[in-house]
mmCIF file of N, CA and C in Angstrom:
data_model
loop_
_atom_site.group_PDB
_atom_site.id
_atom_site.type_symbol
_atom_site.label_atom_id
_atom_site.label_comp_id
_atom_site.label_asym_id
_atom_site.label_seq_id
_atom_site.Cartn_x
_atom_site.Cartn_y
_atom_site.Cartn_z
ATOM 1 N N MET A 1074 -60.987 -2.441 19.568
ATOM 2 C CA MET A 1074 -61.704 -1.218 19.914
ATOM 3 C C MET A 1074 -61.143 -0.019 19.152
ATOM 4 N N ILE A 1075 -59.810 0.071 19.089
ATOM 5 C CA ILE A 1075 -59.212 1.222 18.427
ATOM 6 C C ILE A 1075 -59.469 1.182 16.925
ATOM 7 N N TYR A 1076 -59.639 -0.053 16.387
ATOM 8 C CA TYR A 1076 -59.958 -0.161 14.962
ATOM 9 C C TYR A 1076 -61.320 0.477 14.669
ATOM 10 N N TYR A 1077 -62.266 0.280 15.570
ATOM 11 C CA TYR A 1077 -63.598 0.845 15.360
ATOM 12 C C TYR A 1077 -63.551 2.375 15.357
ATOM 13 N N ILE A 1078 -62.748 2.929 16.240
ATOM 14 C CA ILE A 1078 -62.613 4.389 16.281
ATOM 15 C C ILE A 1078 -62.022 4.894 14.966
ATOM 16 N N ALA A 1079 -61.010 4.178 14.460
ATOM 17 C CA ALA A 1079 -60.401 4.589 13.189
ATOM 18 C C ALA A 1079 -61.407 4.494 12.046
ATOM 19 N N PHE A 1080 -62.192 3.413 12.024
ATOM 20 C CA PHE A 1080 -63.172 3.263 10.944
ATOM 21 C C PHE A 1080 -64.290 4.304 11.052
ATOM 22 N N ILE A 1081 -64.708 4.616 12.266
ATOM 23 C CA ILE A 1081 -65.749 5.634 12.447
ATOM 24 C C ILE A 1081 -65.234 7.002 11.994
ATOM 25 N N LEU A 1082 -64.000 7.334 12.382
ATOM 26 C CA LEU A 1082 -63.421 8.610 11.952
ATOM 27 C C LEU A 1082 -63.274 8.657 10.437
ATOM 28 N N PHE A 1083 -62.868 7.526 9.849
ATOM 29 C CA PHE A 1083 -62.747 7.479 8.384
ATOM 30 C C PHE A 1083 -64.097 7.712 7.727
ATOM 31 N N GLY A 1084 -65.138 7.098 8.274
ATOM 32 C CA GLY A 1084 -66.489 7.281 7.723
ATOM 33 C C GLY A 1084 -66.968 8.718 7.851
ATOM 34 N N ILE A 1085 -66.694 9.337 8.998
ATOM 35 C CA ILE A 1085 -67.087 10.729 9.190
ATOM 36 C C ILE A 1085 -66.375 11.631 8.177
ATOM 37 N N GLY A 1086 -65.082 11.392 7.994
ATOM 38 C CA GLY A 1086 -64.328 12.195 7.031
ATOM 39 C C GLY A 1086 -64.795 11.990 5.609
ATOM 40 N N LEU A 1087 -65.073 10.727 5.259
ATOM 41 C CA LEU A 1087 -65.554 10.439 3.909
ATOM 42 C C LEU A 1087 -66.917 11.066 3.663
ATOM 43 N N TYR A 1088 -67.797 11.004 4.657
ATOM 44 C CA TYR A 1088 -69.108 11.640 4.536
ATOM 45 C C TYR A 1088 -68.959 13.154 4.357
ATOM 46 N N GLY A 1089 -68.030 13.746 5.094
ATOM 47 C CA GLY A 1089 -67.807 15.193 4.972
ATOM 48 C C GLY A 1089 -67.320 15.583 3.599
ATOM 49 N N ILE A 1090 -66.446 14.783 3.020
ATOM 50 C CA ILE A 1090 -65.938 15.108 1.685
ATOM 51 C C ILE A 1090 -67.041 14.981 0.640
ATOM 52 N N VAL A 1091 -67.852 13.941 0.758
ATOM 53 C CA VAL A 1091 -68.890 13.697 -0.242
ATOM 54 C C VAL A 1091 -70.044 14.682 -0.109
ATOM 55 N N SER A 1092 -70.424 15.021 1.113
ATOM 56 C CA SER A 1092 -71.653 15.790 1.315
ATOM 57 C C SER A 1092 -71.455 17.297 1.339
ATOM 58 N N GLN A 1093 -70.256 17.776 1.593
ATOM 59 C CA GLN A 1093 -70.054 19.211 1.761
ATOM 60 C C GLN A 1093 -69.624 19.872 0.452
ATOM 61 N N LYS A 1094 -70.160 21.044 0.186
ATOM 62 C CA LYS A 1094 -69.755 21.830 -0.981
ATOM 63 C C LYS A 1094 -68.687 22.854 -0.626
ATOM 64 N N ASN A 1095 -68.583 23.162 0.665
ATOM 65 C CA ASN A 1095 -67.596 24.123 1.137
ATOM 66 C C ASN A 1095 -66.218 23.465 1.112
ATOM 67 N N LEU A 1096 -65.283 24.079 0.404
ATOM 68 C CA LEU A 1096 -63.958 23.489 0.263
ATOM 69 C C LEU A 1096 -63.205 23.432 1.580
ATOM 70 N N PHE A 1097 -63.439 24.406 2.464
ATOM 71 C CA PHE A 1097 -62.781 24.378 3.769
ATOM 72 C C PHE A 1097 -63.260 23.178 4.588
ATOM 73 N N LYS A 1098 -64.569 22.906 4.535
ATOM 74 C CA LYS A 1098 -65.102 21.745 5.259
ATOM 75 C C LYS A 1098 -64.590 20.449 4.657
ATOM 76 N N GLN A 1099 -64.400 20.423 3.337
ATOM 77 C CA GLN A 1099 -63.821 19.238 2.714
ATOM 78 C C GLN A 1099 -62.370 19.043 3.149
ATOM 79 N N LEU A 1100 -61.652 20.141 3.319
ATOM 80 C CA LEU A 1100 -60.267 20.053 3.786
ATOM 81 C C LEU A 1100 -60.217 19.515 5.208
ATOM 82 N N VAL A 1101 -61.121 19.965 6.069
ATOM 83 C CA VAL A 1101 -61.188 19.457 7.441
ATOM 84 C C VAL A 1101 -61.550 17.970 7.426
ATOM 85 N N SER A 1102 -62.453 17.575 6.545
ATOM 86 C CA SER A 1102 -62.825 16.160 6.429
ATOM 87 C C SER A 1102 -61.646 15.316 5.968
ATOM 88 N N LEU A 1103 -60.866 15.858 5.060
ATOM 89 C CA LEU A 1103 -59.668 15.144 4.607
ATOM 90 C C LEU A 1103 -58.667 14.969 5.751
ATOM 91 N N THR A 1104 -58.567 15.959 6.606
ATOM 92 C CA THR A 1104 -57.697 15.860 7.769
ATOM 93 C C THR A 1104 -58.201 14.792 8.738
ATOM 94 N N ILE A 1105 -59.512 14.675 8.875
ATOM 95 C CA ILE A 1105 -60.085 13.636 9.743
ATOM 96 C C ILE A 1105 -59.754 12.255 9.185
ATOM 97 N N ILE A 1106 -59.842 12.091 7.859
ATOM 98 C CA ILE A 1106 -59.472 10.812 7.244
ATOM 99 C C ILE A 1106 -57.999 10.519 7.483
ATOM 100 N N ASP A 1107 -57.159 11.532 7.358
ATOM 101 C CA ASP A 1107 -55.730 11.356 7.586
ATOM 102 C C ASP A 1107 -55.471 10.899 9.022
ATOM 103 N N THR A 1108 -56.169 11.496 9.970
ATOM 104 C CA THR A 1108 -56.027 11.101 11.369
ATOM 105 C C THR A 1108 -56.490 9.663 11.582
ATOM 106 N N ALA A 1109 -57.584 9.288 10.941
ATOM 107 C CA ALA A 1109 -58.090 7.915 11.072
ATOM 108 C C ALA A 1109 -57.078 6.904 10.543
ATOM 109 N N VAL A 1110 -56.475 7.211 9.414
ATOM 110 C CA VAL A 1110 -55.475 6.297 8.846
ATOM 111 C C VAL A 1110 -54.266 6.206 9.767
ATOM 112 N N ASN A 1111 -53.850 7.323 10.340
ATOM 113 C CA ASN A 1111 -52.712 7.304 11.259
ATOM 114 C C ASN A 1111 -53.021 6.474 12.500
ATOM 115 N N ILE A 1112 -54.224 6.612 13.037
ATOM 116 C CA ILE A 1112 -54.618 5.817 14.206
ATOM 117 C C ILE A 1112 -54.617 4.328 13.848
ATOM 118 N N PHE A 1113 -55.112 4.005 12.678
ATOM 119 C CA PHE A 1113 -55.148 2.608 12.250
ATOM 120 C C PHE A 1113 -53.730 2.034 12.113
ATOM 121 N N ILE A 1114 -52.828 2.795 11.517
ATOM 122 C CA ILE A 1114 -51.461 2.299 11.328
ATOM 123 C C ILE A 1114 -50.754 2.118 12.665
ATOM 124 N N VAL A 1115 -50.933 3.065 13.584
ATOM 125 C CA VAL A 1115 -50.302 2.932 14.904
ATOM 126 C C VAL A 1115 -50.883 1.736 15.644
ATOM 127 N N SER A 1116 -52.179 1.523 15.499
ATOM 128 C CA SER A 1116 -52.793 0.393 16.202
ATOM 129 C C SER A 1116 -52.301 -0.948 15.651
ATOM 130 N N LEU A 1117 -51.877 -0.989 14.397
ATOM 131 C CA LEU A 1117 -51.323 -2.230 13.859
ATOM 132 C C LEU A 1117 -50.012 -2.609 14.542
ATOM 133 N N GLY A 1118 -49.237 -1.621 14.953
ATOM 134 C CA GLY A 1118 -47.955 -1.906 15.587
ATOM 135 C C GLY A 1118 -48.036 -2.088 17.083
ATOM 136 N N TYR A 1119 -49.227 -1.920 17.659
ATOM 137 C CA TYR A 1119 -49.379 -2.033 19.108
ATOM 138 C C TYR A 1119 -49.454 -3.489 19.528
ATOM 139 N N LEU A 1120 -48.719 -3.828 20.565
ATOM 140 C CA LEU A 1120 -48.785 -5.156 21.166
ATOM 141 C C LEU A 1120 -49.103 -4.972 22.645
ATOM 142 N N HIS A 1121 -50.116 -5.657 23.109
ATOM 143 C CA HIS A 1121 -50.511 -5.518 24.519
ATOM 144 C C HIS A 1121 -49.411 -6.077 25.423
ATOM 145 N N GLY A 1122 -48.981 -5.275 26.383
ATOM 146 C CA GLY A 1122 -47.970 -5.702 27.331
ATOM 147 C C GLY A 1122 -46.543 -5.577 26.833
ATOM 148 N N ALA A 1123 -46.358 -5.056 25.618
ATOM 149 C CA ALA A 1123 -45.011 -4.927 25.075
ATOM 150 C C ALA A 1123 -44.362 -3.635 25.569
ATOM 151 N N GLU A 1124 -43.060 -3.599 25.472
ATOM 152 C CA GLU A 1124 -42.284 -2.441 25.918
ATOM 153 C C GLU A 1124 -41.756 -1.672 24.715
ATOM 154 N N ALA A 1125 -41.460 -0.401 24.954
ATOM 155 C CA ALA A 1125 -40.835 0.411 23.913
ATOM 156 C C ALA A 1125 -39.411 -0.075 23.687
ATOM 157 N N PRO A 1126 -38.941 -0.141 22.448
ATOM 158 C CA PRO A 1126 -37.602 -0.693 22.194
ATOM 159 C C PRO A 1126 -36.465 0.261 22.548
ATOM 160 N N ILE A 1127 -36.780 1.481 22.900
ATOM 161 C CA ILE A 1127 -35.742 2.474 23.198
ATOM 162 C C ILE A 1127 -35.797 2.815 24.671
ATOM 163 N N TYR A 1128 -34.666 2.884 25.318
ATOM 164 C CA TYR A 1128 -34.543 3.243 26.732
ATOM 165 C C TYR A 1128 -35.415 2.349 27.610
ATOM 166 N N SER A 1129 -35.320 1.096 27.375
ATOM 167 C CA SER A 1129 -36.117 0.157 28.132
ATOM 168 C C SER A 1129 -35.226 -0.621 29.095
ATOM 169 N N SER A 1130 -35.788 -0.952 30.237
ATOM 170 C CA SER A 1130 -35.031 -1.703 31.228
ATOM 171 C C SER A 1130 -35.286 -3.203 31.127
ATOM 172 N N VAL A 1131 -36.076 -3.619 30.145
ATOM 173 C CA VAL A 1131 -36.390 -5.033 30.009
ATOM 174 C C VAL A 1131 -35.248 -5.752 29.297
ATOM 175 N N THR A 1132 -35.239 -7.041 29.403
ATOM 176 C CA THR A 1132 -34.180 -7.835 28.782
ATOM 177 C C THR A 1132 -34.341 -7.827 27.264
ATOM 178 N N PRO A 1133 -33.275 -8.072 26.540
ATOM 179 C CA PRO A 1133 -33.364 -8.044 25.065
ATOM 180 C C PRO A 1133 -34.321 -9.078 24.480
ATOM 181 N N LEU A 1134 -34.635 -10.121 25.204
ATOM 182 C CA LEU A 1134 -35.530 -11.135 24.672
ATOM 183 C C LEU A 1134 -36.997 -10.823 24.990
ATOM 184 N N ALA A 1135 -37.259 -9.700 25.619
ATOM 185 C CA ALA A 1135 -38.630 -9.359 25.985
ATOM 186 C C ALA A 1135 -39.431 -8.962 24.743
ATOM 187 N N ASN A 1136 -40.719 -8.802 24.943
ATOM 188 C CA ASN A 1136 -41.634 -8.442 23.873
ATOM 189 C C ASN A 1136 -41.570 -6.937 23.621
ATOM 190 N N PHE A 1137 -41.190 -6.559 22.392
ATOM 191 C CA PHE A 1137 -41.057 -5.146 22.051
ATOM 192 C C PHE A 1137 -42.159 -4.726 21.087
ATOM 193 N N VAL A 1138 -42.490 -3.446 21.149
ATOM 194 C CA VAL A 1138 -43.416 -2.845 20.191
ATOM 195 C C VAL A 1138 -42.635 -2.533 18.920
ATOM 196 N N ASP A 1139 -43.263 -2.788 17.776
ATOM 197 C CA ASP A 1139 -42.611 -2.493 16.502
ATOM 198 C C ASP A 1139 -42.585 -0.974 16.296
ATOM 199 N N PRO A 1140 -41.410 -0.357 16.187
ATOM 200 C CA PRO A 1140 -41.353 1.101 16.046
ATOM 201 C C PRO A 1140 -41.599 1.594 14.619
ATOM 202 N N LEU A 1141 -41.631 0.696 13.645
ATOM 203 C CA LEU A 1141 -41.787 1.120 12.254
ATOM 204 C C LEU A 1141 -43.115 1.836 11.992
ATOM 205 N N PRO A 1142 -44.271 1.320 12.451
ATOM 206 C CA PRO A 1142 -45.518 2.070 12.214
ATOM 207 C C PRO A 1142 -45.507 3.450 12.856
ATOM 208 N N GLN A 1143 -44.909 3.569 14.019
ATOM 209 C CA GLN A 1143 -44.842 4.877 14.673
ATOM 210 C C GLN A 1143 -43.983 5.847 13.875
ATOM 211 N N ALA A 1144 -42.868 5.359 13.325
ATOM 212 C CA ALA A 1144 -42.015 6.220 12.506
ATOM 213 C C ALA A 1144 -42.730 6.625 11.215
ATOM 214 N N LEU A 1145 -43.453 5.676 10.632
ATOM 215 C CA LEU A 1145 -44.198 6.005 9.412
ATOM 216 C C LEU A 1145 -45.283 7.042 9.689
ATOM 217 N N VAL A 1146 -45.963 6.908 10.819
ATOM 218 C CA VAL A 1146 -47.021 7.860 11.154
ATOM 219 C C VAL A 1146 -46.437 9.243 11.442
ATOM 220 N N LEU A 1147 -45.292 9.288 12.105
ATOM 221 C CA LEU A 1147 -44.662 10.592 12.337
ATOM 222 C C LEU A 1147 -44.314 11.264 11.011
ATOM 223 N N THR A 1148 -43.801 10.500 10.070
ATOM 224 C CA THR A 1148 -43.511 11.045 8.743
ATOM 225 C C THR A 1148 -44.789 11.501 8.055
ATOM 226 N N ALA A 1149 -45.844 10.693 8.168
ATOM 227 C CA ALA A 1149 -47.119 11.047 7.546
ATOM 228 C C ALA A 1149 -47.710 12.313 8.162
ATOM 229 N N ILE A 1150 -47.537 12.479 9.468
ATOM 230 C CA ILE A 1150 -48.052 13.685 10.125
ATOM 231 C C ILE A 1150 -47.332 14.925 9.594
ATOM 232 N N VAL A 1151 -46.020 14.844 9.461
ATOM 233 C CA VAL A 1151 -45.255 15.986 8.951
ATOM 234 C C VAL A 1151 -45.682 16.314 7.519
ATOM 235 N N ILE A 1152 -45.830 15.290 6.694
ATOM 236 C CA ILE A 1152 -46.244 15.521 5.306
ATOM 237 C C ILE A 1152 -47.659 16.087 5.249
ATOM 238 N N SER A 1153 -48.550 15.580 6.088
ATOM 239 C CA SER A 1153 -49.939 16.065 6.054
ATOM 240 C C SER A 1153 -50.047 17.496 6.561
ATOM 241 N N VAL A 1154 -49.225 17.872 7.514
ATOM 242 C CA VAL A 1154 -49.250 19.265 7.973
ATOM 243 C C VAL A 1154 -48.786 20.196 6.851
ATOM 244 N N GLY A 1155 -47.757 19.795 6.126
ATOM 245 C CA GLY A 1155 -47.300 20.598 4.995
ATOM 246 C C GLY A 1155 -48.351 20.700 3.897
ATOM 247 N N THR A 1156 -48.991 19.568 3.611
ATOM 248 C CA THR A 1156 -50.048 19.564 2.601
ATOM 249 C C THR A 1156 -51.233 20.412 3.042
ATOM 250 N N LEU A 1157 -51.576 20.322 4.324
ATOM 251 C CA LEU A 1157 -52.676 21.121 4.859
ATOM 252 C C LEU A 1157 -52.372 22.609 4.755
ATOM 253 N N ALA A 1158 -51.132 22.992 5.025
ATOM 254 C CA ALA A 1158 -50.759 24.403 4.933
ATOM 255 C C ALA A 1158 -50.876 24.914 3.499
ATOM 256 N N VAL A 1159 -50.414 24.110 2.543
ATOM 257 C CA VAL A 1159 -50.516 24.521 1.135
ATOM 258 C C VAL A 1159 -51.974 24.600 0.703
ATOM 259 N N ALA A 1160 -52.781 23.623 1.111
ATOM 260 C CA ALA A 1160 -54.198 23.630 0.748
ATOM 261 C C ALA A 1160 -54.924 24.817 1.375
ATOM 262 N N ALA A 1161 -54.603 25.134 2.625
ATOM 263 C CA ALA A 1161 -55.229 26.291 3.274
ATOM 264 C C ALA A 1161 -54.839 27.581 2.572
ATOM 265 N N MET A 1162 -53.582 27.666 2.139
ATOM 266 C CA MET A 1162 -53.136 28.849 1.402
ATOM 267 C C MET A 1162 -53.898 28.979 0.084
ATOM 268 N N LEU A 1163 -54.099 27.852 -0.603
ATOM 269 C CA LEU A 1163 -54.859 27.886 -1.854
ATOM 270 C C LEU A 1163 -56.309 28.287 -1.608
ATOM 271 N N LEU A 1164 -56.894 27.815 -0.503
ATOM 272 C CA LEU A 1164 -58.273 28.200 -0.188
ATOM 273 C C LEU A 1164 -58.389 29.692 0.093
ATOM 274 N N VAL A 1165 -57.415 30.234 0.784
ATOM 275 C CA VAL A 1165 -57.421 31.685 1.029
ATOM 276 C C VAL A 1165 -57.337 32.436 -0.299
ATOM 277 N N HIS A 1166 -56.476 31.962 -1.193
ATOM 278 C CA HIS A 1166 -56.345 32.603 -2.501
ATOM 279 C C HIS A 1166 -57.642 32.482 -3.306
ATOM 280 N N ILE A 1167 -58.272 31.298 -3.250
ATOM 281 C CA ILE A 1167 -59.553 31.109 -3.951
ATOM 282 C C ILE A 1167 -60.615 32.031 -3.373
ATOM 283 N N HIS A 1168 -60.636 32.182 -2.062
ATOM 284 C CA HIS A 1168 -61.620 33.071 -1.436
ATOM 285 C C HIS A 1168 -61.389 34.523 -1.832
ATOM 286 N N GLU A 1169 -60.132 34.922 -1.916
ATOM 287 C CA GLU A 1169 -59.826 36.291 -2.338
ATOM 288 C C GLU A 1169 -60.204 36.515 -3.801
ATOM 289 N N GLU A 1170 -60.028 35.486 -4.626
ATOM 290 C CA GLU A 1170 -60.290 35.608 -6.058
ATOM 291 C C GLU A 1170 -61.785 35.587 -6.381
ATOM 292 N N HIS A 1171 -62.518 34.652 -5.739
ATOM 293 C CA HIS A 1171 -63.924 34.444 -6.082
ATOM 294 C C HIS A 1171 -64.902 34.935 -5.014
ATOM 295 N N GLY A 1172 -64.415 35.241 -3.820
ATOM 296 C CA GLY A 1172 -65.302 35.693 -2.746
ATOM 297 C C GLY A 1172 -66.067 34.569 -2.087
ATOM 298 N N SER A 1173 -65.712 33.340 -2.382
ATOM 299 C CA SER A 1173 -66.407 32.195 -1.795
ATOM 300 C C SER A 1173 -65.503 30.972 -1.847
ATOM 301 N N VAL A 1174 -65.802 30.006 -0.996
ATOM 302 C CA VAL A 1174 -65.096 28.729 -1.053
ATOM 303 C C VAL A 1174 -66.082 27.596 -1.352
ATOM 304 N N ASP A 1175 -67.270 27.962 -1.820
ATOM 305 C CA ASP A 1175 -68.267 26.970 -2.208
ATOM 306 C C ASP A 1175 -67.920 26.429 -3.602
ATOM 307 N N ALA A 1176 -67.875 25.119 -3.728
ATOM 308 C CA ALA A 1176 -67.436 24.498 -4.988
ATOM 309 C C ALA A 1176 -68.380 24.829 -6.137
ATOM 310 N N ASP A 1177 -69.697 24.855 -5.882
ATOM 311 C CA ASP A 1177 -70.644 25.151 -6.958
ATOM 312 C C ASP A 1177 -70.514 26.597 -7.434
ATOM 313 N N GLU A 1178 -70.349 27.526 -6.501
ATOM 314 C CA GLU A 1178 -70.205 28.933 -6.881
ATOM 315 C C GLU A 1178 -68.917 29.166 -7.671
ATOM 316 N N ILE A 1179 -67.859 28.504 -7.276
ATOM 317 C CA ILE A 1179 -66.588 28.656 -7.996
ATOM 318 C C ILE A 1179 -66.702 28.067 -9.396
ATOM 319 N N ARG A 1180 -67.365 26.907 -9.504
ATOM 320 C CA ARG A 1180 -67.558 26.270 -10.808
ATOM 321 C C ARG A 1180 -68.423 27.155 -11.717
ATOM 322 N N ALA A 1181 -69.478 27.761 -11.159
ATOM 323 C CA ALA A 1181 -70.339 28.645 -11.941
ATOM 324 C C ALA A 1181 -69.574 29.888 -12.388
ATOM 325 N N ALA A 1182 -68.764 30.445 -11.505
ATOM 326 C CA ALA A 1182 -67.981 31.621 -11.864
ATOM 327 C C ALA A 1182 -66.959 31.282 -12.946
ATOM 328 N N LYS A 1183 -66.401 30.086 -12.883
ATOM 329 C CA LYS A 1183 -65.429 29.663 -13.898
ATOM 330 C C LYS A 1183 -66.106 29.496 -15.259
ATOM 331 N N GLU A 1184 -67.347 28.991 -15.282
ATOM 332 C CA GLU A 1184 -68.065 28.826 -16.545
ATOM 333 C C GLU A 1184 -68.431 30.172 -17.153
ATOM 334 N N VAL A 1185 -68.729 31.164 -16.318
ATOM 335 C CA VAL A 1185 -69.049 32.497 -16.817
ATOM 336 C C VAL A 1185 -67.821 33.118 -17.469
ATOM 337 N N ILE A 1186 -66.663 32.906 -16.881
ATOM 338 C CA ILE A 1186 -65.421 33.464 -17.422
ATOM 339 C C ILE A 1186 -65.092 32.822 -18.761
ATOM 340 N N GLU A 1187 -65.310 31.501 -18.870
ATOM 341 C CA GLU A 1187 -64.989 30.792 -20.118
ATOM 342 C C GLU A 1187 -66.069 31.060 -21.118
#
């Protein structure tokens, strides 16, 4: 079930990137894809009925959840937040420079300058 949610979110994000000319909307779509990938990776490490390997009262031979996907996703979240901040800063700068964040308008303005 969780795989379907990840694939649906990935499709929504991909559609947003392909169909939107607004760079801000493309950035939001990219964030949706990032979230979908994170959900997919976490779901790979999930085991039904398993316990967390840290601060658990279960015996050492019990079924544990693999913590590696969760650690990777936490790292990916931190990196994506940093990337999102830089991209948002660039969009603000582009808007100040060109007065728009529409990709076609920016491309047309760039051709006029050249």
